[in-house]
Amino acid sequence: MTLFHKATKIVLVVERLIRDKVLAIVENEGAKGYTVTEGVGKGAHGLHGSDRPGIAPGFTIVRIEVIVADRAAAERITETVASRYFKEYPGIVYMDQVEVLRLDKF
Amino acid sequence: MTLFHKATKIVLVVERLIRDKVLAIVENEGAKGYTVTEGVGKGAHGLHGSDRPGIAPGFTIVRIEVIVADRAAAERITETVASRYFKEYPGIVYMDQVEVLRLDKF
Amino acid sequence: MTLFHKATKIVLVVERLIRDKVLAIVENEGAKGYTVTEGVGKGAHGLHGSDRPGIAPGFTIVRIEVIVADRAAAERITETVASRYFKEYPGIVYMDQVEVLRLDKF
Amino acid sequence: MDVLLDFAATFLSQLQKPTLAFLIGGVIIAALGSNLTIPDSIYRFIVFMLLITIGLEAGMEIRQADLVSMLLPALFAVILGIGAVVIGAFVLTRLPKLKADDGYATAGLFGAVSASTLAAAMVVLDEEGIPFEAWAPALYPFMDLPALLAAIILAGIARQRRDGGDGAKADIKAIIIDSLRGSAISALLLGMALGLFTQPGGVVESFYDPLFRGLLSILMLILGMEAWARLSELAKVAHWYATYAVISPLVHGLAAFGLGYVAHVLTGFSPGGVVLLAVMAGSSSDISGPPTLRAGIPGANPSAYIGASTSVGTPVAVAIGIPLFVALAQLVFDL
Amino acid sequence: MDVLLDFAATFLSQLQKPTLAFLIGGVIIAALGSNLTIPDSIYRFIVFMLLITIGLEAGMEIRQADLVSMLLPALFAVILGIGAVVIGAFVLTRLPKLKADDGYATAGLFGAVSASTLAAAMVVLDEEGIPFEAWAPALYPFMDLPALLAAIILAGIARQRRDGGDGAKADIKAIIIDSLRGSAISALLLGMALGLFTQPGGVVESFYDPLFRGLLSILMLILGMEAWARLSELAKVAHWYATYAVISPLVHGLAAFGLGYVAHVLTGFSPGGVVLLAVMAGSSSDISGPPTLRAGIPGANPSAYIGASTSVGTPVAVAIGIPLFVALAQLVFDL
Amino acid sequence: MDVLLDFAATFLSQLQKPTLAFLIGGVIIAALGSNLTIPDSIYRFIVFMLLITIGLEAGMEIRQADLVSMLLPALFAVILGIGAVVIGAFVLTRLPKLKADDGYATAGLFGAVSASTLAAAMVVLDEEGIPFEAWAPALYPFMDLPALLAAIILAGIARQRRDGGDGAKADIKAIIIDSLRGSAISALLLGMALGLFTQPGGVVESFYDPLFRGLLSILMLILGMEAWARLSELAKVAHWYATYAVISPLVHGLAAFGLGYVAHVLTGFSPGGVVLLAVMAGSSSDISGPPTLRAGIPGANPSAYIGASTSVGTPVAVAIGIPLFVALAQLVFDL
Ligand SMILES: Nc1ncnc2c1ncn2[C@@H]1O[C@H](COP(=O)(O)O)[C@@H](O)[C@H]1O
Ligand SMILES: Nc1ncnc2c1ncn2[C@@H]1O[C@H](COP(=O)(O)O)[C@@H](O)[C@H]1O
Ligand SMILES: Nc1ncnc2c1ncn2[C@@H]1O[C@H](COP(=O)(O)O)[C@@H](O)[C@H]1O
Ligand code: NA
Ligand code: NA
Ligand code: NA
């Protein structure tokens, strides 16, 4: 078990439109990587994306998953994105504890 | 740290065919939102979806992620979906504890 | 609450190119199923995948989610994949504790 | 004997024709493990293009056609669809170690119609210079829907017998509506409506028609690759399905040819129309059927019925059925 | 009276034409709950094909055209784009229970231009044999961009008034660049550049032109389905939007027809060109507009403005606007 | 001198031709930051259409061709493919601060063949009225495969030298099979088989041929956008790659032109065929190569070799290589 190290996982769900801006924050606040999957969603701002064509792709949802070793960095990312975008733009964020191999990668 | 609140994350993996019915349950049982990503999978019911064309899209897998502040609601959603669909239809569900900002959104 | 059982979730993020080899390990080490979503990502090996056409699809990222009841199996999967692929190929892995219904499915 | 010779001749010449050639080509490269794939969105678009084109031409023709002459073939189409399912279900549910639900679903698929097989037959008839009523392909839904319905209803009744509970009765209307809403059927019906009530002649001639054969050749390639890819799945299920998937297309087709001949005698149904009726009956649904059955017979294992239809049914229907029925027509109607 | 009769005639004949027929067909099957969908990648490719073709032809023509004759129509296009937004914003932001940002965004979309409506009008003019300068469609960006800009700037100023803070001023340049970079506009401009500076004549004749009508018919089908699908969203927002979405296309179109007529008298702008100017003004942006506005007026609710444009604006512009302006042209220029 | 003048002339006229114009157009709009993207599924479908069409025509021609005349060009193709890699690897692995694996992979890509560059050359030859054997494009795999193989094997041997362990030896067969299974090669081979053994003439004439130029123009646009988009990645890697990517296409092409000339003298290989051989040698793989190398030389960094090939190699091959070799042919064979 000495193999595994605690790390913090952050999940950000935002409109694709602001994906790159959010990813920039993620990298600036010290994350070494991220994984992005596309999807559709629903929330306070209504339905996002659909199977039908014709919706500006910028409105579909991206799920950004970031793992950082340093809890403080995780909170910085979370709070920066939230304060900068979540007043005007749709989106949510949550954090979770996970176990990783090779702590140096995170 | 007072910023972050405990919440429950539910992940439902079901056939796209029944996506909308499952999402209806999710909303009825009190979730304020959800995020859906598409994928392929394998389980007791064999392979689901593939890169090859021609498979009825309804058979691919959707991963539904729901975050609720109220643990009881989470259990209601989980149990309702499981009891109504998991006898006949493929699918799994699991829950996890996460930390969120802005508890009112969940 | 007696309904829910502890289980271990493994998430493997690897290049699509080696997806099938990784999934083979997952199944051999005793997982009863898996869910795969596609995406793009960034890490030590640079950017993976993009919206632009023309990139060999094999280079995009797949996120493999596996839930196993047996923690030992989880560690076997994690360590086998890491030792066999993560020297040469891009990728990360992490584990997390989750609660499931129907333990027999995992 | 003659039939066999004619068939042999037609078959060999068909092997050379793009339609069949691309299908076989697809099987072969898939068997050789090629990584070639046609994107799913292209596949779905091709299917849409073929079906709306069939619909548009049917619709434009129906305007002139006297509807009476359609009634008998339509009636026969319904009978063939339901008949095939009832018999198929009877057989499959009595065979050793077959799950009842799988049997009903498989019978349903083979009673239903494959749009791509139908399109292939239309091209072959064109090439052979055998004329048919442009409304003949529009018989598709008259056979497809009743077949799927019959399968779902039979399965529902059986389920009730087994574990009682509230039956499928209630949902019949829902099922009908659902299958009419399926992408394949609605593309066909949309095309028919547009052909019937509007003047799409120009765009059909300049766009939809010229692309038909080419798109079909690509679709055949895809179906060939799919056929091989799903063999493995099929192998996992009882071999009875493979047997059924080889025999039933020919049996259904010949029965349909017979009824079509009756319609020919009674109402002058064209030889080409007879062939198309036989091809429809001999085909097994590959697009519209599976989702409808998945929803209607959730207990059934898709690998079983889709595998049987895609891996065996369609190749048999295209590669053996079409040449056989064409040769038969040439013999019977001495064309 | 005459206009109405002419219009009625043209309208009925239009209903029969593929363009409008496919649009209505799309609305109907969507209303019937059909599961038919055209893959998104196909939709995006079709839009690209239409826009680059329009651009290529405009570019090839501009070579011969004397640019002076373009100046006045271009100027009018700018005026119409901005004017429509200013008036629309004035009205919508004063109506009861409308969010200001939603009002600005909606006014912006209706001031902007729909490439698909424009393409539809081009086909109708061809069918009616009404000639137009091939560069006329290239007026698109001259109306589209200023309209979107005006909306974003007005919203920015209003926001500043409300909650002070640093305004949108700074980003105007960024916004212009962004909208020029939008996929729709850049496909059009790319086509124009290629047509202007290179010799694409061959490939245009053999590939782009022949596919134009067919692809447009599919696009109309998609727009029809979309229109219905988004009605529900629209229903959720204030009904004023629906009202505005019905009236403004006709008002904008008629105003543009008037200015176009002036250009006709002063610089011999062709009757067909006048119609296209009216159609552009009467159309509401469905492709390029929404993302630009989403970024420029984040406070606005996309369901409101997209719904109004896609569900009401475009259908009205295509089904009523085009026939109306064509009939008007036939009357005014007695063609 | 003459060559330069001829080249200058041909080059300028080429700039006007759609093929090159769309490529440059793509680079420019990407450089201007346009958001235009062609959906990936469309891109993959276009590549499939071009390759199967090339294959179909080659296959139909090979029937008549006397195979003997193919042997020498085929042999030269193999030699050129392997030779280019051996020399490239020798150079690149000796240059300062280059990772060995990256060097082998890059040499492999530049030894291999780009289907799109080949298709572009075919269209140019048509336009210039320079005839070539329809089987000439079928030399593609004879150069492509050996090149990729050579690179992987050399890298394997080098790795063994470095860190010992069991070498790549074992997998050579696997690698050959894998690359034959690649989507590009198998589309080409499928087309050839269909052309050789069946009668696809009708559908080729009515569907595949007419779409060829148009689809190619779109592919060129995509390649142009890609070229720019990947420059940034390339910038991150050692500049030697850029230098190599500019020089080697011309060196490889000229060497191939020489060998082609020999085949012309000895076995009457057509001037157009000589140009195509030169273009293949001068091109660098953009579709089939990268995945094969990724699997075969996992240690290499894709950004390095893909960047060099897509951003520099292909543009140089299309924009400079093709006009150069055509001008050269016109000079040498005084056409
Ligand atoms: N409770 C939730 N659970 C999971 N995803 C959510 C939830 N609420 C919102 N989302 C996601 O975040 C996006 C924006 O949320 P909102 O800002 O509430 O509209 C939605 O489209 C969903 O994809
Ligand atoms: N152990 C597992 N871990 C992750 N996903 C699973 C697991 N088992 C099943 N799934 C997902 O749930 C879908 C249906 O599962 P099943 O009902 O077991 O066929 C599969 O296609 C997978 O996508
Ligand atoms: N810190 C991280 N958080 C989330 N995903 C990551 C992280 N690091 C790497 N990844 C994912 O793993 C892939 C390969 O990582 P790497 O081997 O670091 O290039 C990346 O493309 C990402 O999709
Ligand atoms: Na049938
Ligand atoms: Na407008
Ligand atoms: Na080469």
CSV table of N, CA, C and O in Angstrom, one decimal, chain F residues 221-297:
chain,number,residue,atom,x,y,z
F,221,LEU,N,-7.9,21.7,-48.4
F,221,LEU,CA,-8.2,22.8,-47.4
F,221,LEU,C,-7.9,22.3,-46.0
F,221,LEU,O,-7.2,23.0,-45.2
F,222,ILE,N,-8.3,21.1,-45.7
F,222,ILE,CA,-8.1,20.5,-44.3
F,222,ILE,C,-6.6,20.4,-44.1
F,222,ILE,O,-6.1,20.9,-43.0
F,223,LEU,N,-5.8,19.9,-45.1
F,223,LEU,CA,-4.4,19.7,-44.9
F,223,LEU,C,-3.7,21.1,-44.6
F,223,LEU,O,-2.8,21.2,-43.8
F,224,GLY,N,-4.2,22.1,-45.3
F,224,GLY,CA,-3.7,23.4,-45.1
F,224,GLY,C,-3.9,23.9,-43.7
F,224,GLY,O,-3.0,24.4,-43.1
F,225,MET,N,-5.1,23.7,-43.2
F,225,MET,CA,-5.4,24.2,-41.9
F,225,MET,C,-4.6,23.4,-40.9
F,225,MET,O,-4.0,24.0,-39.9
F,226,GLU,N,-4.5,22.1,-41.1
F,226,GLU,CA,-3.7,21.2,-40.2
F,226,GLU,C,-2.2,21.7,-40.2
F,226,GLU,O,-1.6,21.7,-39.2
F,227,ALA,N,-1.7,22.0,-41.4
F,227,ALA,CA,-0.3,22.3,-41.5
F,227,ALA,C,0.0,23.5,-40.6
F,227,ALA,O,0.9,23.5,-39.8
F,228,TRP,N,-0.9,24.5,-40.6
F,228,TRP,CA,-0.6,25.7,-39.8
F,228,TRP,C,-0.8,25.3,-38.3
F,228,TRP,O,0.0,25.6,-37.4
F,229,ALA,N,-1.9,24.6,-38.0
F,229,ALA,CA,-2.2,24.3,-36.6
F,229,ALA,C,-1.0,23.5,-36.0
F,229,ALA,O,-0.8,23.7,-34.8
F,230,ARG,N,-0.3,22.7,-36.7
F,230,ARG,CA,0.8,21.9,-36.1
F,230,ARG,C,2.1,22.6,-36.1
F,230,ARG,O,3.1,22.1,-35.5
F,231,LEU,N,2.2,23.7,-36.8
F,231,LEU,CA,3.5,24.5,-36.8
F,231,LEU,C,3.9,24.7,-35.3
F,231,LEU,O,5.1,24.5,-35.0
F,232,SER,N,3.0,25.1,-34.5
F,232,SER,CA,3.3,25.5,-33.2
F,232,SER,C,4.0,24.3,-32.5
F,232,SER,O,5.0,24.4,-31.8
F,233,GLU,N,3.3,23.1,-32.7
F,233,GLU,CA,3.9,21.9,-32.0
F,233,GLU,C,5.3,21.7,-32.6
F,233,GLU,O,6.3,21.4,-31.8
F,234,LEU,N,5.5,21.8,-33.9
F,234,LEU,CA,6.8,21.6,-34.5
F,234,LEU,C,7.8,22.6,-33.9
F,234,LEU,O,8.9,22.2,-33.5
F,235,ALA,N,7.4,23.8,-33.7
F,235,ALA,CA,8.3,24.8,-33.2
F,235,ALA,C,8.9,24.3,-31.9
F,235,ALA,O,10.1,24.6,-31.6
F,236,LYS,N,8.2,23.5,-31.1
F,236,LYS,CA,8.7,23.1,-29.8
F,236,LYS,C,9.8,22.1,-30.0
F,236,LYS,O,10.6,21.9,-29.1
F,237,VAL,N,9.9,21.4,-31.2
F,237,VAL,CA,11.0,20.4,-31.3
F,237,VAL,C,12.2,20.9,-32.1
F,237,VAL,O,12.1,22.0,-32.7
F,238,ALA,N,13.2,20.2,-32.1
F,238,ALA,CA,14.5,20.7,-32.7
F,238,ALA,C,14.3,21.2,-34.1
F,238,ALA,O,13.6,20.5,-34.9
F,239,HIS,N,15.0,22.3,-34.4
F,239,HIS,CA,14.8,22.9,-35.8
F,239,HIS,C,15.3,22.0,-36.9
F,239,HIS,O,14.9,22.2,-38.0
F,240,TRP,N,16.2,21.0,-36.5
F,240,TRP,CA,16.7,20.2,-37.6
F,240,TRP,C,15.6,19.5,-38.3
F,240,TRP,O,15.7,19.3,-39.5
F,241,TYR,N,14.5,19.2,-37.6
F,241,TYR,CA,13.4,18.5,-38.3
F,241,TYR,C,12.8,19.4,-39.4
F,241,TYR,O,12.5,18.9,-40.5
F,242,ALA,N,12.6,20.7,-39.1
F,242,ALA,CA,12.1,21.6,-40.1
F,242,ALA,C,13.0,21.6,-41.3
F,242,ALA,O,12.6,21.5,-42.5
F,243,THR,N,14.3,21.7,-41.0
F,243,THR,CA,15.3,21.7,-42.2
F,243,THR,C,15.1,20.5,-43.0
F,243,THR,O,15.0,20.5,-44.2
F,244,TYR,N,15.2,19.3,-42.3
F,244,TYR,CA,15.0,18.0,-43.0
F,244,TYR,C,13.7,18.0,-43.8
F,244,TYR,O,13.7,17.5,-44.9
F,245,ALA,N,12.7,18.5,-43.2
F,245,ALA,CA,11.3,18.4,-43.8
F,245,ALA,C,11.2,19.3,-45.1
F,245,ALA,O,10.4,19.0,-45.9
F,246,VAL,N,12.1,20.3,-45.2
F,246,VAL,CA,12.1,21.1,-46.4
F,246,VAL,C,12.9,20.5,-47.5
F,246,VAL,O,12.5,20.4,-48.6
F,247,ILE,N,14.1,20.0,-47.1
F,247,ILE,CA,15.0,19.5,-48.1
F,247,ILE,C,14.7,18.1,-48.6
F,247,ILE,O,14.6,17.8,-49.8
F,248,SER,N,14.4,17.2,-47.7
F,248,SER,CA,14.3,15.8,-48.1
F,248,SER,C,13.2,15.5,-49.1
F,248,SER,O,13.4,14.7,-50.1
F,249,PRO,N,12.0,16.2,-49.1
F,249,PRO,CA,11.0,15.9,-50.1
F,249,PRO,C,11.6,16.1,-51.5
F,249,PRO,O,11.3,15.3,-52.4
F,250,LEU,N,12.4,17.2,-51.7
F,250,LEU,CA,12.9,17.5,-53.0
F,250,LEU,C,14.0,16.5,-53.4
F,250,LEU,O,14.0,16.0,-54.5
F,251,VAL,N,14.8,16.2,-52.4
F,251,VAL,CA,15.9,15.2,-52.7
F,251,VAL,C,15.3,13.9,-53.1
F,251,VAL,O,15.6,13.3,-54.1
F,252,HIS,N,14.4,13.4,-52.2
F,252,HIS,CA,13.7,12.1,-52.5
F,252,HIS,C,13.0,12.1,-53.9
F,252,HIS,O,13.1,11.2,-54.7
F,253,GLY,N,12.3,13.2,-54.1
F,253,GLY,CA,11.6,13.3,-55.4
F,253,GLY,C,12.5,13.3,-56.6
F,253,GLY,O,12.3,12.6,-57.6
F,254,LEU,N,13.6,14.0,-56.5
F,254,LEU,CA,14.5,14.0,-57.7
F,254,LEU,C,15.2,12.7,-57.9
F,254,LEU,O,15.3,12.2,-59.0
F,255,ALA,N,15.6,12.0,-56.8
F,255,ALA,CA,16.1,10.7,-56.9
F,255,ALA,C,15.1,9.8,-57.6
F,255,ALA,O,15.5,9.0,-58.5
F,256,ALA,N,13.9,9.9,-57.2
F,256,ALA,CA,12.8,9.0,-57.8
F,256,ALA,C,12.6,9.4,-59.2
F,256,ALA,O,12.4,8.5,-60.1
F,257,PHE,N,12.7,10.6,-59.5
F,257,PHE,CA,12.6,11.1,-60.9
F,257,PHE,C,13.6,10.4,-61.8
F,257,PHE,O,13.4,9.8,-62.9
F,258,GLY,N,14.8,10.4,-61.2
F,258,GLY,CA,15.9,9.7,-61.9
F,258,GLY,C,15.6,8.2,-62.2
F,258,GLY,O,15.7,7.8,-63.3
F,259,LEU,N,15.3,7.5,-61.1
F,259,LEU,CA,15.0,6.1,-61.3
F,259,LEU,C,13.8,5.9,-62.2
F,259,LEU,O,13.8,5.0,-63.1
F,260,GLY,N,12.8,6.8,-62.1
F,260,GLY,CA,11.7,6.7,-63.0
F,260,GLY,C,12.1,6.8,-64.4
F,260,GLY,O,11.6,6.1,-65.3
F,261,TYR,N,13.0,7.7,-64.7
F,261,TYR,CA,13.5,8.0,-66.0
F,261,TYR,C,14.2,6.7,-66.6
F,261,TYR,O,13.9,6.3,-67.7
F,262,VAL,N,14.9,6.0,-65.7
F,262,VAL,CA,15.5,4.7,-66.1
F,262,VAL,C,14.4,3.8,-66.5
F,262,VAL,O,14.5,3.2,-67.6
F,263,ALA,N,13.4,3.7,-65.7
F,263,ALA,CA,12.3,2.8,-66.0
F,263,ALA,C,11.6,3.2,-67.4
F,263,ALA,O,11.2,2.4,-68.2
F,264,HIS,N,11.6,4.5,-67.6
F,264,HIS,CA,11.0,5.0,-68.9
F,264,HIS,C,11.8,4.5,-70.0
F,264,HIS,O,11.3,4.0,-71.0
F,265,VAL,N,13.1,4.6,-69.9
F,265,VAL,CA,14.0,4.2,-71.0
F,265,VAL,C,13.9,2.6,-71.2
F,265,VAL,O,13.7,2.1,-72.3
F,266,LEU,N,14.0,1.9,-70.0
F,266,LEU,CA,14.1,0.5,-70.1
F,266,LEU,C,12.7,-0.2,-70.5
F,266,LEU,O,12.6,-1.0,-71.4
F,267,THR,N,11.7,0.3,-69.8
F,267,THR,CA,10.4,-0.4,-70.0
F,267,THR,C,9.3,0.5,-70.4
F,267,THR,O,8.1,0.2,-70.3
F,268,GLY,N,9.6,1.7,-70.9
F,268,GLY,CA,8.6,2.6,-71.4
F,268,GLY,C,7.6,3.1,-70.3
F,268,GLY,O,6.4,3.4,-70.6
F,269,PHE,N,8.1,3.2,-69.1
F,269,PHE,CA,7.3,3.8,-68.0
F,269,PHE,C,6.9,5.2,-68.5
F,269,PHE,O,7.7,6.0,-68.9
F,270,SER,N,5.6,5.6,-68.4
F,270,SER,CA,5.2,6.8,-69.0
F,270,SER,C,5.7,8.1,-68.2
F,270,SER,O,6.0,8.0,-67.0
F,271,PRO,N,5.9,9.2,-68.9
F,271,PRO,CA,6.3,10.4,-68.2
F,271,PRO,C,5.4,10.7,-67.0
F,271,PRO,O,5.9,11.0,-65.9
F,272,GLY,N,4.1,10.6,-67.2
F,272,GLY,CA,3.2,10.9,-66.0
F,272,GLY,C,3.5,9.9,-64.9
F,272,GLY,O,3.6,10.3,-63.7
F,273,GLY,N,3.8,8.7,-65.2
F,273,GLY,CA,4.2,7.7,-64.2
F,273,GLY,C,5.5,8.1,-63.5
F,273,GLY,O,5.5,8.0,-62.2
F,274,VAL,N,6.4,8.6,-64.2
F,274,VAL,CA,7.7,9.1,-63.6
F,274,VAL,C,7.4,10.2,-62.6
F,274,VAL,O,7.9,10.2,-61.5
F,275,VAL,N,6.5,11.1,-63.0
F,275,VAL,CA,6.2,12.2,-62.1
F,275,VAL,C,5.5,11.7,-60.8
F,275,VAL,O,5.9,12.0,-59.7
F,276,LEU,N,4.6,10.7,-61.0
F,276,LEU,CA,3.9,10.2,-59.8
F,276,LEU,C,4.9,9.5,-58.9
F,276,LEU,O,4.8,9.6,-57.7
F,277,LEU,N,5.9,8.8,-59.5
F,277,LEU,CA,6.9,8.1,-58.6
F,277,LEU,C,7.6,9.1,-57.8
F,277,LEU,O,7.9,9.0,-56.6
F,278,ALA,N,8.0,10.2,-58.5
F,278,ALA,CA,8.7,11.3,-57.9
F,278,ALA,C,7.9,11.9,-56.7
F,278,ALA,O,8.4,12.2,-55.6
F,279,VAL,N,6.6,12.1,-57.0
F,279,VAL,CA,5.7,12.8,-56.0
F,279,VAL,C,5.6,11.9,-54.8
F,279,VAL,O,5.6,12.3,-53.7
F,280,MET,N,5.4,10.6,-55.1
F,280,MET,CA,5.3,9.6,-53.9
F,280,MET,C,6.5,9.7,-53.1
F,280,MET,O,6.5,9.8,-51.8
F,281,ALA,N,7.7,9.6,-53.7
F,281,ALA,CA,8.9,9.7,-52.9
F,281,ALA,C,9.1,11.0,-52.2
F,281,ALA,O,9.5,11.0,-51.1
F,282,GLY,N,8.6,12.1,-52.9
F,282,GLY,CA,8.8,13.4,-52.3
F,282,GLY,C,7.7,13.6,-51.2
F,282,GLY,O,7.8,14.6,-50.4
F,283,SER,N,6.7,12.8,-51.1
F,283,SER,CA,5.6,13.1,-50.2
F,283,SER,C,6.0,12.4,-48.8
F,283,SER,O,6.8,11.5,-48.7
F,284,SER,N,5.3,12.9,-47.8
F,284,SER,CA,5.6,12.2,-46.5
F,284,SER,C,4.2,11.8,-45.9
F,284,SER,O,3.2,12.6,-45.9
F,285,SER,N,4.2,10.6,-45.3
F,285,SER,CA,2.9,10.0,-44.9
F,285,SER,C,2.1,10.9,-43.9
F,285,SER,O,2.7,11.3,-42.9
F,286,ASP,N,0.8,11.1,-44.2
F,286,ASP,CA,0.1,11.9,-43.2
F,286,ASP,C,-1.1,11.1,-42.6
F,286,ASP,O,-1.6,11.4,-41.6
F,287,ILE,N,-1.4,10.0,-43.2
F,287,ILE,CA,-2.6,9.2,-42.7
F,287,ILE,C,-2.2,7.9,-42.1
F,287,ILE,O,-2.3,7.6,-41.0
F,288,SER,N,-1.6,7.0,-43.0
F,288,SER,CA,-1.3,5.6,-42.6
F,288,SER,C,-0.1,5.6,-41.7
F,288,SER,O,0.0,4.8,-40.8
F,289,GLY,N,0.9,6.4,-41.9
F,289,GLY,CA,2.1,6.3,-41.2
F,289,GLY,C,2.1,6.5,-39.7
F,289,GLY,O,2.5,5.6,-39.0
F,290,PRO,N,1.6,7.6,-39.3
F,290,PRO,CA,1.6,7.9,-37.8
F,290,PRO,C,1.2,6.8,-36.9
F,290,PRO,O,1.9,6.4,-36.0
F,291,PRO,N,0.0,6.2,-37.1
F,291,PRO,CA,-0.4,5.2,-36.2
F,291,PRO,C,0.6,4.0,-36.2
F,291,PRO,O,1.0,3.5,-35.1
F,292,THR,N,1.0,3.6,-37.4
F,292,THR,CA,1.9,2.5,-37.5
F,292,THR,C,3.2,2.8,-36.7
F,292,THR,O,3.7,1.9,-35.9
F,293,LEU,N,3.7,4.0,-36.9
F,293,LEU,CA,5.0,4.3,-36.2
F,293,LEU,C,4.8,4.5,-34.7
F,293,LEU,O,5.6,4.1,-33.9
F,294,ARG,N,3.6,5.0,-34.3
F,294,ARG,CA,3.3,5.1,-32.9
F,294,ARG,C,3.4,3.8,-32.2
F,294,ARG,O,4.0,3.7,-31.1
F,295,ALA,N,2.8,2.8,-32.9
F,295,ALA,CA,2.8,1.4,-32.3
F,295,ALA,C,4.2,0.8,-32.4
F,295,ALA,O,4.7,0.1,-31.5
F,296,GLY,N,4.9,1.1,-33.5
F,296,GLY,CA,6.2,0.5,-33.7
F,296,GLY,C,7.4,1.1,-33.0
F,296,GLY,O,8.4,0.4,-32.7
F,297,ILE,N,7.3,2.4,-32.8
F,297,ILE,CA,8.4,3.1,-32.2
F,297,ILE,C,7.8,4.0,-31.0
F,297,ILE,O,7.8,5.2,-31.1
